[in-house]
Amino acid sequence: MNSSLHPTQEHTMDSISEATDALAQSQAEHHREVKQHTTDIESLKEELKDFKEQMDRMMDETSLLLEEHAKEIEASQPVSELQQQIDDIDIKTRRLRRDGRRMRISLEKRRTRDATTQRSLERRTDRLTAEVSALTNRTDILSLQVLLSPPSLSPTFKLDRID
């Protein structure tokens, strides 16, 4: 150093120089730390930007999935409508089967009644046919009697009325 300085001054200058070096070193270290923090912040900003983009993509995908799900739900609505129609048809089918059974039973009763009536009518027809046959026989007999009777009896012969 300068020899014209007093040892105390020289010591002070050395101290100032050391302090200045320490300050410069501290500033350089601080500058490196700031630079590192700035780099870290920039890196975090990039990560945040990437994360935000990823979240936006995920939100878009979620929205698409929700839309697809909504469409599936809407598409499933006709299925429930079809199920309701199937249930309605099932109810109508059961009613028709029940009505069909009732009609079958009614028809069987009617057939039985008609068969009974038919047999009764056949018996009555047979009885009437027998009566007509008997009357025809009697008429034939009376006609023969009239033909065979002598003309001297009564030319105004009348047949008896048979009721």
mmCIF file with all atom_site columns, C-alpha atoms in Angstrom:
data_model
loop_
_atom_site.group_PDB
_atom_site.id
_atom_site.type_symbol
_atom_site.label_atom_id
_atom_site.label_alt_id
_atom_site.label_comp_id
_atom_site.label_asym_id
_atom_site.label_entity_id
_atom_site.label_seq_id
_atom_site.pdbx_PDB_ins_code
_atom_site.Cartn_x
_atom_site.Cartn_y
_atom_site.Cartn_z
_atom_site.occupancy
_atom_site.B_iso_or_equiv
_atom_site.pdbx_formal_charge
_atom_site.auth_seq_id
_atom_site.auth_comp_id
_atom_site.auth_asym_id
_atom_site.auth_atom_id
_atom_site.pdbx_PDB_model_num
ATOM 1   C CA . MET A 1 1   ? 0.000    0.000   0.000   1.00 0.00 ? 1   MET A CA 1
ATOM 2   C CA . ASN A 1 2   ? 0.908    3.548   0.168   1.00 0.00 ? 2   ASN A CA 1
ATOM 3   C CA . SER A 1 3   ? 3.825    4.125   2.636   1.00 0.00 ? 3   SER A CA 1
ATOM 4   C CA . SER A 1 4   ? 2.847    7.664   3.366   1.00 0.00 ? 4   SER A CA 1
ATOM 5   C CA . LEU A 1 5   ? -0.210   6.471   5.253   1.00 0.00 ? 5   LEU A CA 1
ATOM 6   C CA . HIS A 1 6   ? -0.293   6.061   8.915   1.00 0.00 ? 6   HIS A CA 1
ATOM 7   C CA . PRO A 1 7   ? -0.527   2.453   10.089  1.00 0.00 ? 7   PRO A CA 1
ATOM 8   C CA . THR A 1 8   ? -4.014   3.088   11.464  1.00 0.00 ? 8   THR A CA 1
ATOM 9   C CA . GLN A 1 9   ? -5.078   4.582   8.198   1.00 0.00 ? 9   GLN A CA 1
ATOM 10  C CA . GLU A 1 10  ? -3.532   1.666   6.426   1.00 0.00 ? 10  GLU A CA 1
ATOM 11  C CA . HIS A 1 11  ? -5.401   -0.703  8.694   1.00 0.00 ? 11  HIS A CA 1
ATOM 12  C CA . THR A 1 12  ? -8.631   1.210   8.051   1.00 0.00 ? 12  THR A CA 1
ATOM 13  C CA . MET A 1 13  ? -7.991   1.092   4.341   1.00 0.00 ? 13  MET A CA 1
ATOM 14  C CA . ASP A 1 14  ? -7.365   -2.642  4.543   1.00 0.00 ? 14  ASP A CA 1
ATOM 15  C CA . SER A 1 15  ? -10.555  -3.051  6.548   1.00 0.00 ? 15  SER A CA 1
ATOM 16  C CA . ILE A 1 16  ? -12.455  -0.965  3.999   1.00 0.00 ? 16  ILE A CA 1
ATOM 17  C CA . SER A 1 17  ? -10.926  -3.009  1.224   1.00 0.00 ? 17  SER A CA 1
ATOM 18  C CA . GLU A 1 18  ? -11.831  -6.258  2.958   1.00 0.00 ? 18  GLU A CA 1
ATOM 19  C CA . ALA A 1 19  ? -15.303  -4.956  3.659   1.00 0.00 ? 19  ALA A CA 1
ATOM 20  C CA . THR A 1 20  ? -15.630  -3.871  0.050   1.00 0.00 ? 20  THR A CA 1
ATOM 21  C CA . ASP A 1 21  ? -14.429  -7.294  -1.147  1.00 0.00 ? 21  ASP A CA 1
ATOM 22  C CA . ALA A 1 22  ? -16.819  -8.999  1.297   1.00 0.00 ? 22  ALA A CA 1
ATOM 23  C CA . LEU A 1 23  ? -19.621  -6.695  0.140   1.00 0.00 ? 23  LEU A CA 1
ATOM 24  C CA . ALA A 1 24  ? -18.777  -7.401  -3.497  1.00 0.00 ? 24  ALA A CA 1
ATOM 25  C CA . GLN A 1 25  ? -18.639  -11.114 -2.735  1.00 0.00 ? 25  GLN A CA 1
ATOM 26  C CA . SER A 1 26  ? -21.909  -10.852 -0.817  1.00 0.00 ? 26  SER A CA 1
ATOM 27  C CA . GLN A 1 27  ? -23.472  -8.899  -3.671  1.00 0.00 ? 27  GLN A CA 1
ATOM 28  C CA . ALA A 1 28  ? -22.204  -11.461 -6.172  1.00 0.00 ? 28  ALA A CA 1
ATOM 29  C CA . GLU A 1 29  ? -23.621  -14.263 -4.034  1.00 0.00 ? 29  GLU A CA 1
ATOM 30  C CA . HIS A 1 30  ? -26.831  -12.314 -3.616  1.00 0.00 ? 30  HIS A CA 1
ATOM 31  C CA . HIS A 1 31  ? -26.860  -11.710 -7.378  1.00 0.00 ? 31  HIS A CA 1
ATOM 32  C CA . ARG A 1 32  ? -26.374  -15.486 -7.977  1.00 0.00 ? 32  ARG A CA 1
ATOM 33  C CA . GLU A 1 33  ? -29.179  -16.240 -5.519  1.00 0.00 ? 33  GLU A CA 1
ATOM 34  C CA . VAL A 1 34  ? -31.444  -13.680 -7.189  1.00 0.00 ? 34  VAL A CA 1
ATOM 35  C CA . LYS A 1 35  ? -30.509  -15.126 -10.561 1.00 0.00 ? 35  LYS A CA 1
ATOM 36  C CA . GLN A 1 36  ? -31.236  -18.657 -9.241  1.00 0.00 ? 36  GLN A CA 1
ATOM 37  C CA . HIS A 1 37  ? -34.545  -17.497 -7.742  1.00 0.00 ? 37  HIS A CA 1
ATOM 38  C CA . THR A 1 38  ? -35.399  -15.757 -11.010 1.00 0.00 ? 38  THR A CA 1
ATOM 39  C CA . THR A 1 39  ? -34.560  -18.960 -12.898 1.00 0.00 ? 39  THR A CA 1
ATOM 40  C CA . ASP A 1 40  ? -36.626  -20.951 -10.359 1.00 0.00 ? 40  ASP A CA 1
ATOM 41  C CA . ILE A 1 41  ? -39.491  -18.484 -10.721 1.00 0.00 ? 41  ILE A CA 1
ATOM 42  C CA . GLU A 1 42  ? -39.291  -18.679 -14.531 1.00 0.00 ? 42  GLU A CA 1
ATOM 43  C CA . SER A 1 43  ? -39.196  -22.474 -14.276 1.00 0.00 ? 43  SER A CA 1
ATOM 44  C CA . LEU A 1 44  ? -42.210  -22.405 -11.919 1.00 0.00 ? 44  LEU A CA 1
ATOM 45  C CA . LYS A 1 45  ? -43.973  -20.043 -14.319 1.00 0.00 ? 45  LYS A CA 1
ATOM 46  C CA . GLU A 1 46  ? -43.344  -22.554 -17.125 1.00 0.00 ? 46  GLU A CA 1
ATOM 47  C CA . GLU A 1 47  ? -44.550  -25.411 -14.923 1.00 0.00 ? 47  GLU A CA 1
ATOM 48  C CA . LEU A 1 48  ? -47.587  -23.363 -13.940 1.00 0.00 ? 48  LEU A CA 1
ATOM 49  C CA . LYS A 1 49  ? -48.238  -22.546 -17.583 1.00 0.00 ? 49  LYS A CA 1
ATOM 50  C CA . ASP A 1 50  ? -47.900  -26.261 -18.491 1.00 0.00 ? 50  ASP A CA 1
ATOM 51  C CA . PHE A 1 51  ? -50.097  -27.203 -15.541 1.00 0.00 ? 51  PHE A CA 1
ATOM 52  C CA . LYS A 1 52  ? -52.697  -24.617 -16.592 1.00 0.00 ? 52  LYS A CA 1
ATOM 53  C CA . GLU A 1 53  ? -52.632  -25.947 -20.175 1.00 0.00 ? 53  GLU A CA 1
ATOM 54  C CA . GLN A 1 54  ? -52.936  -29.490 -18.837 1.00 0.00 ? 54  GLN A CA 1
ATOM 55  C CA . MET A 1 55  ? -55.842  -28.417 -16.613 1.00 0.00 ? 55  MET A CA 1
ATOM 56  C CA . ASP A 1 56  ? -57.485  -26.674 -19.585 1.00 0.00 ? 56  ASP A CA 1
ATOM 57  C CA . ARG A 1 57  ? -57.102  -29.871 -21.658 1.00 0.00 ? 57  ARG A CA 1
ATOM 58  C CA . MET A 1 58  ? -58.493  -31.918 -18.775 1.00 0.00 ? 58  MET A CA 1
ATOM 59  C CA . MET A 1 59  ? -61.402  -29.500 -18.427 1.00 0.00 ? 59  MET A CA 1
ATOM 60  C CA . ASP A 1 60  ? -62.028  -29.743 -22.169 1.00 0.00 ? 60  ASP A CA 1
ATOM 61  C CA . GLU A 1 61  ? -61.862  -33.548 -21.977 1.00 0.00 ? 61  GLU A CA 1
ATOM 62  C CA . THR A 1 62  ? -64.155  -33.497 -18.938 1.00 0.00 ? 62  THR A CA 1
ATOM 63  C CA . SER A 1 63  ? -66.577  -31.244 -20.787 1.00 0.00 ? 63  SER A CA 1
ATOM 64  C CA . LEU A 1 64  ? -66.532  -33.607 -23.763 1.00 0.00 ? 64  LEU A CA 1
ATOM 65  C CA . LEU A 1 65  ? -67.050  -36.587 -21.481 1.00 0.00 ? 65  LEU A CA 1
ATOM 66  C CA . LEU A 1 66  ? -69.924  -34.792 -19.751 1.00 0.00 ? 66  LEU A CA 1
ATOM 67  C CA . GLU A 1 67  ? -71.453  -33.943 -23.118 1.00 0.00 ? 67  GLU A CA 1
ATOM 68  C CA . GLU A 1 68  ? -71.094  -37.559 -24.233 1.00 0.00 ? 68  GLU A CA 1
ATOM 69  C CA . HIS A 1 69  ? -72.616  -38.724 -20.965 1.00 0.00 ? 69  HIS A CA 1
ATOM 70  C CA . ALA A 1 70  ? -75.448  -36.247 -21.382 1.00 0.00 ? 70  ALA A CA 1
ATOM 71  C CA . LYS A 1 71  ? -76.015  -37.569 -24.903 1.00 0.00 ? 71  LYS A CA 1
ATOM 72  C CA . GLU A 1 72  ? -75.988  -41.120 -23.566 1.00 0.00 ? 72  GLU A CA 1
ATOM 73  C CA . ILE A 1 73  ? -78.534  -40.120 -20.946 1.00 0.00 ? 73  ILE A CA 1
ATOM 74  C CA . GLU A 1 74  ? -80.629  -38.455 -23.624 1.00 0.00 ? 74  GLU A CA 1
ATOM 75  C CA . ALA A 1 75  ? -80.216  -41.522 -25.797 1.00 0.00 ? 75  ALA A CA 1
ATOM 76  C CA . SER A 1 76  ? -81.292  -43.682 -22.892 1.00 0.00 ? 76  SER A CA 1
ATOM 77  C CA . GLN A 1 77  ? -84.502  -41.675 -22.552 1.00 0.00 ? 77  GLN A CA 1
ATOM 78  C CA . PRO A 1 78  ? -86.017  -43.365 -25.588 1.00 0.00 ? 78  PRO A CA 1
ATOM 79  C CA . VAL A 1 79  ? -85.074  -46.676 -24.003 1.00 0.00 ? 79  VAL A CA 1
ATOM 80  C CA . SER A 1 80  ? -87.149  -45.782 -20.965 1.00 0.00 ? 80  SER A CA 1
ATOM 81  C CA . GLU A 1 81  ? -89.928  -44.623 -23.280 1.00 0.00 ? 81  GLU A CA 1
ATOM 82  C CA . LEU A 1 82  ? -89.673  -47.924 -25.127 1.00 0.00 ? 82  LEU A CA 1
ATOM 83  C CA . GLN A 1 83  ? -89.732  -49.734 -21.790 1.00 0.00 ? 83  GLN A CA 1
ATOM 84  C CA . GLN A 1 84  ? -92.903  -47.811 -20.906 1.00 0.00 ? 84  GLN A CA 1
ATOM 85  C CA . GLN A 1 85  ? -94.432  -48.807 -24.243 1.00 0.00 ? 85  GLN A CA 1
ATOM 86  C CA . ILE A 1 86  ? -93.417  -52.420 -23.625 1.00 0.00 ? 86  ILE A CA 1
ATOM 87  C CA . ASP A 1 87  ? -95.009  -52.270 -20.175 1.00 0.00 ? 87  ASP A CA 1
ATOM 88  C CA . ASP A 1 88  ? -98.185  -50.776 -21.679 1.00 0.00 ? 88  ASP A CA 1
ATOM 89  C CA . ILE A 1 89  ? -98.280  -53.500 -24.333 1.00 0.00 ? 89  ILE A CA 1
ATOM 90  C CA . ASP A 1 90  ? -97.716  -56.130 -21.627 1.00 0.00 ? 90  ASP A CA 1
ATOM 91  C CA . ILE A 1 91  ? -100.652 -54.760 -19.639 1.00 0.00 ? 91  ILE A CA 1
ATOM 92  C CA . LYS A 1 92  ? -102.851 -54.719 -22.765 1.00 0.00 ? 92  LYS A CA 1
ATOM 93  C CA . THR A 1 93  ? -101.753 -58.265 -23.603 1.00 0.00 ? 93  THR A CA 1
ATOM 94  C CA . ARG A 1 94  ? -102.709 -59.473 -20.129 1.00 0.00 ? 94  ARG A CA 1
ATOM 95  C CA . ARG A 1 95  ? -106.085 -57.737 -20.461 1.00 0.00 ? 95  ARG A CA 1
ATOM 96  C CA . LEU A 1 96  ? -106.672 -59.301 -23.882 1.00 0.00 ? 96  LEU A CA 1
ATOM 97  C CA . ARG A 1 97  ? -105.734 -62.745 -22.558 1.00 0.00 ? 97  ARG A CA 1
ATOM 98  C CA . ARG A 1 98  ? -108.077 -62.304 -19.602 1.00 0.00 ? 98  ARG A CA 1
ATOM 99  C CA . ASP A 1 99  ? -110.866 -61.089 -21.905 1.00 0.00 ? 99  ASP A CA 1
ATOM 100 C CA . GLY A 1 100 ? -110.085 -63.976 -24.277 1.00 0.00 ? 100 GLY A CA 1
ATOM 101 C CA . ARG A 1 101 ? -110.442 -66.474 -21.419 1.00 0.00 ? 101 ARG A CA 1
ATOM 102 C CA . ARG A 1 102 ? -113.736 -64.881 -20.427 1.00 0.00 ? 102 ARG A CA 1
ATOM 103 C CA . MET A 1 103 ? -114.972 -65.000 -24.010 1.00 0.00 ? 103 MET A CA 1
ATOM 104 C CA . ARG A 1 104 ? -113.844 -68.643 -24.335 1.00 0.00 ? 104 ARG A CA 1
ATOM 105 C CA . ILE A 1 105 ? -115.727 -69.561 -21.145 1.00 0.00 ? 105 ILE A CA 1
ATOM 106 C CA . SER A 1 106 ? -118.767 -67.616 -22.355 1.00 0.00 ? 106 SER A CA 1
ATOM 107 C CA . LEU A 1 107 ? -118.556 -69.324 -25.739 1.00 0.00 ? 107 LEU A CA 1
ATOM 108 C CA . GLU A 1 108 ? -118.311 -72.761 -24.101 1.00 0.00 ? 108 GLU A CA 1
ATOM 109 C CA . LYS A 1 109 ? -121.365 -71.950 -22.000 1.00 0.00 ? 109 LYS A CA 1
ATOM 110 C CA . ARG A 1 110 ? -123.172 -70.746 -25.108 1.00 0.00 ? 110 ARG A CA 1
ATOM 111 C CA . ARG A 1 111 ? -122.145 -73.902 -27.000 1.00 0.00 ? 111 ARG A CA 1
ATOM 112 C CA . THR A 1 112 ? -123.372 -76.039 -24.142 1.00 0.00 ? 112 THR A CA 1
ATOM 113 C CA . ARG A 1 113 ? -126.613 -74.075 -24.008 1.00 0.00 ? 113 ARG A CA 1
ATOM 114 C CA . ASP A 1 114 ? -126.924 -74.224 -27.811 1.00 0.00 ? 114 ASP A CA 1
ATOM 115 C CA . ALA A 1 115 ? -126.230 -77.965 -27.789 1.00 0.00 ? 115 ALA A CA 1
ATOM 116 C CA . THR A 1 116 ? -128.899 -78.421 -25.129 1.00 0.00 ? 116 THR A CA 1
ATOM 117 C CA . THR A 1 117 ? -131.283 -76.275 -27.123 1.00 0.00 ? 117 THR A CA 1
ATOM 118 C CA . GLN A 1 118 ? -130.344 -78.193 -30.290 1.00 0.00 ? 118 GLN A CA 1
ATOM 119 C CA . ARG A 1 119 ? -131.079 -81.541 -28.624 1.00 0.00 ? 119 ARG A CA 1
ATOM 120 C CA . SER A 1 120 ? -134.335 -80.154 -27.286 1.00 0.00 ? 120 SER A CA 1
ATOM 121 C CA . LEU A 1 121 ? -135.242 -78.872 -30.746 1.00 0.00 ? 121 LEU A CA 1
ATOM 122 C CA . GLU A 1 122 ? -134.322 -82.222 -32.299 1.00 0.00 ? 122 GLU A CA 1
ATOM 123 C CA . ARG A 1 123 ? -136.528 -84.067 -29.785 1.00 0.00 ? 123 ARG A CA 1
ATOM 124 C CA . ARG A 1 124 ? -139.352 -81.657 -30.452 1.00 0.00 ? 124 ARG A CA 1
ATOM 125 C CA . THR A 1 125 ? -138.830 -82.005 -34.215 1.00 0.00 ? 125 THR A CA 1
ATOM 126 C CA . ASP A 1 126 ? -138.857 -85.782 -33.843 1.00 0.00 ? 126 ASP A CA 1
ATOM 127 C CA . ARG A 1 127 ? -142.034 -85.597 -31.782 1.00 0.00 ? 127 ARG A CA 1
ATOM 128 C CA . LEU A 1 128 ? -143.677 -83.242 -34.318 1.00 0.00 ? 128 LEU A CA 1
ATOM 129 C CA . THR A 1 129 ? -142.514 -85.470 -37.182 1.00 0.00 ? 129 THR A CA 1
ATOM 130 C CA . ALA A 1 130 ? -144.059 -88.448 -35.410 1.00 0.00 ? 130 ALA A CA 1
ATOM 131 C CA . GLU A 1 131 ? -147.296 -86.531 -34.914 1.00 0.00 ? 131 GLU A CA 1
ATOM 132 C CA . VAL A 1 132 ? -147.279 -85.430 -38.588 1.00 0.00 ? 132 VAL A CA 1
ATOM 133 C CA . SER A 1 133 ? -146.628 -89.028 -39.587 1.00 0.00 ? 133 SER A CA 1
ATOM 134 C CA . ALA A 1 134 ? -149.505 -90.214 -37.382 1.00 0.00 ? 134 ALA A CA 1
ATOM 135 C CA . LEU A 1 135 ? -151.775 -87.566 -38.835 1.00 0.00 ? 135 LEU A CA 1
ATOM 136 C CA . THR A 1 136 ? -150.687 -88.475 -42.337 1.00 0.00 ? 136 THR A CA 1
ATOM 137 C CA . ASN A 1 137 ? -151.438 -92.125 -41.599 1.00 0.00 ? 137 ASN A CA 1
ATOM 138 C CA . ARG A 1 138 ? -154.838 -91.231 -40.204 1.00 0.00 ? 138 ARG A CA 1
ATOM 139 C CA . THR A 1 139 ? -155.544 -89.033 -43.209 1.00 0.00 ? 139 THR A CA 1
ATOM 140 C CA . ASP A 1 140 ? -154.556 -91.861 -45.501 1.00 0.00 ? 140 ASP A CA 1
ATOM 141 C CA . ILE A 1 141 ? -156.805 -94.227 -43.589 1.00 0.00 ? 141 ILE A CA 1
ATOM 142 C CA . LEU A 1 142 ? -159.695 -91.802 -43.752 1.00 0.00 ? 142 LEU A CA 1
ATOM 143 C CA . SER A 1 143 ? -159.068 -91.195 -47.445 1.00 0.00 ? 143 SER A CA 1
ATOM 144 C CA . LEU A 1 144 ? -159.135 -94.941 -48.053 1.00 0.00 ? 144 LEU A CA 1
ATOM 145 C CA . GLN A 1 145 ? -162.301 -95.240 -46.048 1.00 0.00 ? 145 GLN A CA 1
ATOM 146 C CA . VAL A 1 146 ? -163.894 -92.539 -48.156 1.00 0.00 ? 146 VAL A CA 1
ATOM 147 C CA . LEU A 1 147 ? -162.757 -94.208 -51.341 1.00 0.00 ? 147 LEU A CA 1
ATOM 148 C CA . LEU A 1 148 ? -163.870 -97.621 -50.157 1.00 0.00 ? 148 LEU A CA 1
ATOM 149 C CA . SER A 1 149 ? -167.160 -96.544 -48.713 1.00 0.00 ? 149 SER A CA 1
ATOM 150 C CA . PRO A 1 150 ? -170.232 -97.151 -50.880 1.00 0.00 ? 150 PRO A CA 1
ATOM 151 C CA . PRO A 1 151 ? -171.581 -94.109 -52.637 1.00 0.00 ? 151 PRO A CA 1
ATOM 152 C CA . SER A 1 152 ? -174.907 -94.627 -51.007 1.00 0.00 ? 152 SER A CA 1
ATOM 153 C CA . LEU A 1 153 ? -173.635 -93.501 -47.675 1.00 0.00 ? 153 LEU A CA 1
ATOM 154 C CA . SER A 1 154 ? -173.286 -89.856 -47.856 1.00 0.00 ? 154 SER A CA 1
ATOM 155 C CA . PRO A 1 155 ? -171.821 -88.094 -50.794 1.00 0.00 ? 155 PRO A CA 1
ATOM 156 C CA . THR A 1 156 ? -171.104 -85.144 -48.576 1.00 0.00 ? 156 THR A CA 1
ATOM 157 C CA . PHE A 1 157 ? -168.760 -87.040 -46.322 1.00 0.00 ? 157 PHE A CA 1
ATOM 158 C CA . LYS A 1 158 ? -166.687 -84.755 -44.159 1.00 0.00 ? 158 LYS A CA 1
ATOM 159 C CA . LEU A 1 159 ? -163.434 -85.576 -42.457 1.00 0.00 ? 159 LEU A CA 1
ATOM 160 C CA . ASP A 1 160 ? -163.254 -85.140 -38.758 1.00 0.00 ? 160 ASP A CA 1
ATOM 161 C CA . ARG A 1 161 ? -160.992 -82.418 -37.702 1.00 0.00 ? 161 ARG A CA 1
ATOM 162 C CA . ILE A 1 162 ? -158.150 -83.589 -35.528 1.00 0.00 ? 162 ILE A CA 1
ATOM 163 C CA . ASP A 1 163 ? -156.619 -81.094 -33.213 1.00 0.00 ? 163 ASP A CA 1
#
